[in-house]
Short mmCIF file of C-alpha atoms in Angstrom, two decimals:
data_model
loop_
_atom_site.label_atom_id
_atom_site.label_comp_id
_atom_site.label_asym_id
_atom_site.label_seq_id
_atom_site.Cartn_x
_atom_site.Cartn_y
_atom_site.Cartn_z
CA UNK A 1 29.32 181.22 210.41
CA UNK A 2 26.58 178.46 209.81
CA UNK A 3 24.61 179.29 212.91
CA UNK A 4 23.32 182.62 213.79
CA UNK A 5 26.03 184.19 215.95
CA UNK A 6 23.81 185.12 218.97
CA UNK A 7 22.84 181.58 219.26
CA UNK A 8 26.77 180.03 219.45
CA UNK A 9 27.37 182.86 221.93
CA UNK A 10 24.58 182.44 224.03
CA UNK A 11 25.90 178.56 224.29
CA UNK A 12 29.51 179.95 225.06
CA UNK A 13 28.42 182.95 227.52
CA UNK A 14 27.15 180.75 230.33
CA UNK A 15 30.22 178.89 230.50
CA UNK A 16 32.87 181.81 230.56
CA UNK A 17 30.90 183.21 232.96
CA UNK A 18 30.27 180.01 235.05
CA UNK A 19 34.38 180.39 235.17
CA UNK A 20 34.83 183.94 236.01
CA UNK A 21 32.21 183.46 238.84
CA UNK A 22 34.43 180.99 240.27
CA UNK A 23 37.65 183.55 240.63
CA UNK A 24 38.91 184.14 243.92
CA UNK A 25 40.33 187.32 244.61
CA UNK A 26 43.59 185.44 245.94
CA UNK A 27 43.79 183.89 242.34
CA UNK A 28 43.81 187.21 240.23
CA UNK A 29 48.07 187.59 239.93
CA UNK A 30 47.92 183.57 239.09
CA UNK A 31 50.08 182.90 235.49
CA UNK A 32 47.92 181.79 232.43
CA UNK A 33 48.09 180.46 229.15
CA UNK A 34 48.53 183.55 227.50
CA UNK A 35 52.15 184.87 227.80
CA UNK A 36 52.54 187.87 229.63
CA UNK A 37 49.50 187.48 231.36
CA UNK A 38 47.97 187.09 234.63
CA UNK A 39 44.52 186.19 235.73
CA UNK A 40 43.60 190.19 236.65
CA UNK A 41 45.08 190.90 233.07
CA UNK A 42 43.07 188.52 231.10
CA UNK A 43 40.33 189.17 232.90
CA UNK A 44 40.11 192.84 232.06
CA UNK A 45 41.32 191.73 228.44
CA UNK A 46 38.04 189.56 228.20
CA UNK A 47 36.28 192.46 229.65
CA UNK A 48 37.05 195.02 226.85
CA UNK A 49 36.42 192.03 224.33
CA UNK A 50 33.04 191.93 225.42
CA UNK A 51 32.32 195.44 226.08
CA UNK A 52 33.53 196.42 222.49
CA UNK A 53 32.28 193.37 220.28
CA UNK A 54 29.13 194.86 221.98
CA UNK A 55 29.68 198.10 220.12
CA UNK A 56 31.11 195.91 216.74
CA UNK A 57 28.03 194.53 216.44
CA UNK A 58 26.82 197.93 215.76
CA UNK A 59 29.41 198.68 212.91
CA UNK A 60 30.95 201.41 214.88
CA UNK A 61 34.67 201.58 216.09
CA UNK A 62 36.08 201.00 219.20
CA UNK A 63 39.25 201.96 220.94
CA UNK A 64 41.42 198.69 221.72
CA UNK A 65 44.65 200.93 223.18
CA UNK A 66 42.63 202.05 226.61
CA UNK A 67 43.39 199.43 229.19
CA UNK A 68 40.76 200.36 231.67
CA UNK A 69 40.56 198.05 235.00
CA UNK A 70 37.14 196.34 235.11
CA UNK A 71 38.18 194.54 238.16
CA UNK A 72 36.46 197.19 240.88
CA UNK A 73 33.46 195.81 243.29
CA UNK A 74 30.96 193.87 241.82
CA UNK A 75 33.35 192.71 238.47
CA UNK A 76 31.61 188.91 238.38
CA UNK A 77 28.05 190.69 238.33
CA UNK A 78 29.49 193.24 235.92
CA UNK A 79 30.94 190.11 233.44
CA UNK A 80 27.72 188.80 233.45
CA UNK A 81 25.39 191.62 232.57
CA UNK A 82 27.91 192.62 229.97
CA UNK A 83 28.35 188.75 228.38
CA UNK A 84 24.64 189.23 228.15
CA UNK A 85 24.19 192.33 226.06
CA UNK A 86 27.17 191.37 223.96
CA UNK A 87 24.71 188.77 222.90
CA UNK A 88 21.88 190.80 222.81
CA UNK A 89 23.69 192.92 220.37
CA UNK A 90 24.72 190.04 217.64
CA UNK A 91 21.19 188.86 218.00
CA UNK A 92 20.06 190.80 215.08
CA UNK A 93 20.80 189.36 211.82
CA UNK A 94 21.72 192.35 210.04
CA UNK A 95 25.04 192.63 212.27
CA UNK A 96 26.73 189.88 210.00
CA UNK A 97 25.87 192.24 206.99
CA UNK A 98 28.84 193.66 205.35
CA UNK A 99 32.25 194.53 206.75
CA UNK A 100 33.58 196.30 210.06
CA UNK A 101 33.96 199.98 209.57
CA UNK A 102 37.06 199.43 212.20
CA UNK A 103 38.15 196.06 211.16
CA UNK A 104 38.47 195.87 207.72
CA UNK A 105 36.59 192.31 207.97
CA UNK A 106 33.29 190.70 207.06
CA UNK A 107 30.98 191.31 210.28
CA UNK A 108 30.65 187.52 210.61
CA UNK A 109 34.03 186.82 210.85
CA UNK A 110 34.09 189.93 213.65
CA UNK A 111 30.98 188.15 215.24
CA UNK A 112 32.99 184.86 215.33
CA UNK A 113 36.11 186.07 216.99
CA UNK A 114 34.01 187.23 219.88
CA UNK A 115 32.67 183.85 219.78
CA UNK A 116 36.74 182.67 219.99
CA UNK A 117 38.01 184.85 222.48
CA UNK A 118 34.82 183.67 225.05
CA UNK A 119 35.82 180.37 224.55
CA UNK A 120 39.45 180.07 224.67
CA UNK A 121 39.98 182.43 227.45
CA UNK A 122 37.15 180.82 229.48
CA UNK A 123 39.40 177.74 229.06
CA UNK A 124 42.41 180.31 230.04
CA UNK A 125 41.14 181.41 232.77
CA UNK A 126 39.53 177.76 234.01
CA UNK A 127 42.73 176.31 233.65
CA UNK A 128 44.59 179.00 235.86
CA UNK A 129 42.30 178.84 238.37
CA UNK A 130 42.06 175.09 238.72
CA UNK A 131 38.20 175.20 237.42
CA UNK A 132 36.69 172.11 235.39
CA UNK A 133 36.12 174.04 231.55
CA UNK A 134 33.96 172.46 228.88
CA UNK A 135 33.25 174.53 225.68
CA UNK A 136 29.81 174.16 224.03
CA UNK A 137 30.27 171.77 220.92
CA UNK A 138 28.23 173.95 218.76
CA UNK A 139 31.03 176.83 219.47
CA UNK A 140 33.99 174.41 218.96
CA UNK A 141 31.92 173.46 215.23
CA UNK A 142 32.04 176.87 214.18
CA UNK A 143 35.56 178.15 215.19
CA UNK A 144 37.61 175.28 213.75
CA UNK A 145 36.90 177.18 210.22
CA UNK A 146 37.84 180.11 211.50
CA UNK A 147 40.76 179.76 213.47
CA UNK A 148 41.82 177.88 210.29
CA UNK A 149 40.82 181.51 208.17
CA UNK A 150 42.59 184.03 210.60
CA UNK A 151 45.90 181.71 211.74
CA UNK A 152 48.34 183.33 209.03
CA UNK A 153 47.07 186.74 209.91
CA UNK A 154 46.75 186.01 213.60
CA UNK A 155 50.32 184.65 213.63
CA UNK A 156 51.92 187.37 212.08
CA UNK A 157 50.22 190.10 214.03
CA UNK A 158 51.53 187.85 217.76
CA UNK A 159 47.72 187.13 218.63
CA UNK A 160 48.04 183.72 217.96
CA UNK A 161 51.18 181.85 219.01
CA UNK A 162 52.61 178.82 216.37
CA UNK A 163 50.48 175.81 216.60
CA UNK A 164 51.88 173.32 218.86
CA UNK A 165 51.36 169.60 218.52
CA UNK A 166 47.33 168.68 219.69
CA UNK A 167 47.57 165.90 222.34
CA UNK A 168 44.64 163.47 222.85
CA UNK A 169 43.43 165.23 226.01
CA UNK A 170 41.72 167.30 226.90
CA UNK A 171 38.90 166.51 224.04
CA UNK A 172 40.47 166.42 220.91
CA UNK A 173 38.38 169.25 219.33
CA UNK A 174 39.04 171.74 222.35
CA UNK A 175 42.68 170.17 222.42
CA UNK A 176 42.80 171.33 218.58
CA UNK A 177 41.55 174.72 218.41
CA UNK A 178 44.08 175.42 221.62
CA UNK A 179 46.57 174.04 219.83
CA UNK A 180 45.94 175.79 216.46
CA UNK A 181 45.82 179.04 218.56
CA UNK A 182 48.95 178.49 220.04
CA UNK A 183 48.36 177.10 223.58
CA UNK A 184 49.72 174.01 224.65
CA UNK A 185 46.55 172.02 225.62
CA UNK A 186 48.11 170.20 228.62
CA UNK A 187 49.03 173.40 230.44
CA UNK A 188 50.39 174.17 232.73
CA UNK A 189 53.42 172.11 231.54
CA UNK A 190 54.99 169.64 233.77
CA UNK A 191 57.96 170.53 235.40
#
């Protein structure tokens, strides 16, 4: 990545969080983009993404298979502080040095993915909830590239879906990373 990692991520944070702020409770069982998932799932999804890209950024391993439920009183507050030190902790430029102990990838490319999932499931999640969503442009720059690098890999492990044809709304360069990720831009679908 081109532009220190921290810096795209404290761009995205804001606006994830901006969108998880503005869940309702009564929304949390609402469908999303992201087959088999709800709002309450993604949400805790997003959670352990940011808890454990926290611990990434340290070169030590983390344990994807534990499906804890972030969701308890005070969650929004919780996101927040969390979004926060997962930027604190890609701030320093030696976390893009080398390659993730539990990854098997370069530590930027680790960096960047945290950088994906903030901003394509803060669009998930905006769009489920009815919420306006508008990634930073500095973000959407960065993770074209990269998207483009993990797609093959991404496809054949099911975290990214086929890509699906990019319509002209919403903005062509969020409209294409959604689509090269899978979604279909325009959702939810017309009936």
């Amino acid at each position: 990545m081109t532009t220190q990692t921290s810096d795209l991520l404290a761009a995205a944070a804001p606006r994830t969080v901006d969108v998880v702020r503005g869940i309702a409770d009564d929304q949390l069982d609402l469908p999303t983009p992201c087959r088999d998932y709800v709002v309450r799932d993604l949400l805790n999804h997003l959670f352990q993404v940011v808890v454990n890209f926290q611990e990434l950024a340290e070169k030590r391993q983390v344990e994807w298979a534990e499906k804890p439920d972030h969701l308890g009183d005070g969650w929004r507050d919780r996101f927040e502080a969390e979004t926060g030190r997962l930027v604190a902790a890609w701030s320093d430029p030696s976390t893009l040095e080398g390659v993730s102990p539990g990854m098997g990838m370069p530590q930027a490319v680790i960096g960047g993915m945290a950088l994906l999932d903030l901003t394509v499931h803060g669009w998930d999640l905006a769009v489920a909830t009815g919420q306006p969503y508008q990634p930073a442009p500095e973000a959407l720059a960065e993770l074209h590239g990269l998207v483009e690098q993990l797609g093959p890999t991404a496809r054949k492990m099911g975290v990214f879906a086929d890509p699906v044809p990019t319509p002209t709304t919403p903005a062509p360069d969020l409209a294409h990373l959604l689509s090269q990720t899978g979604r279909t831009p325009t959702w939810p679908p017309t009936p």
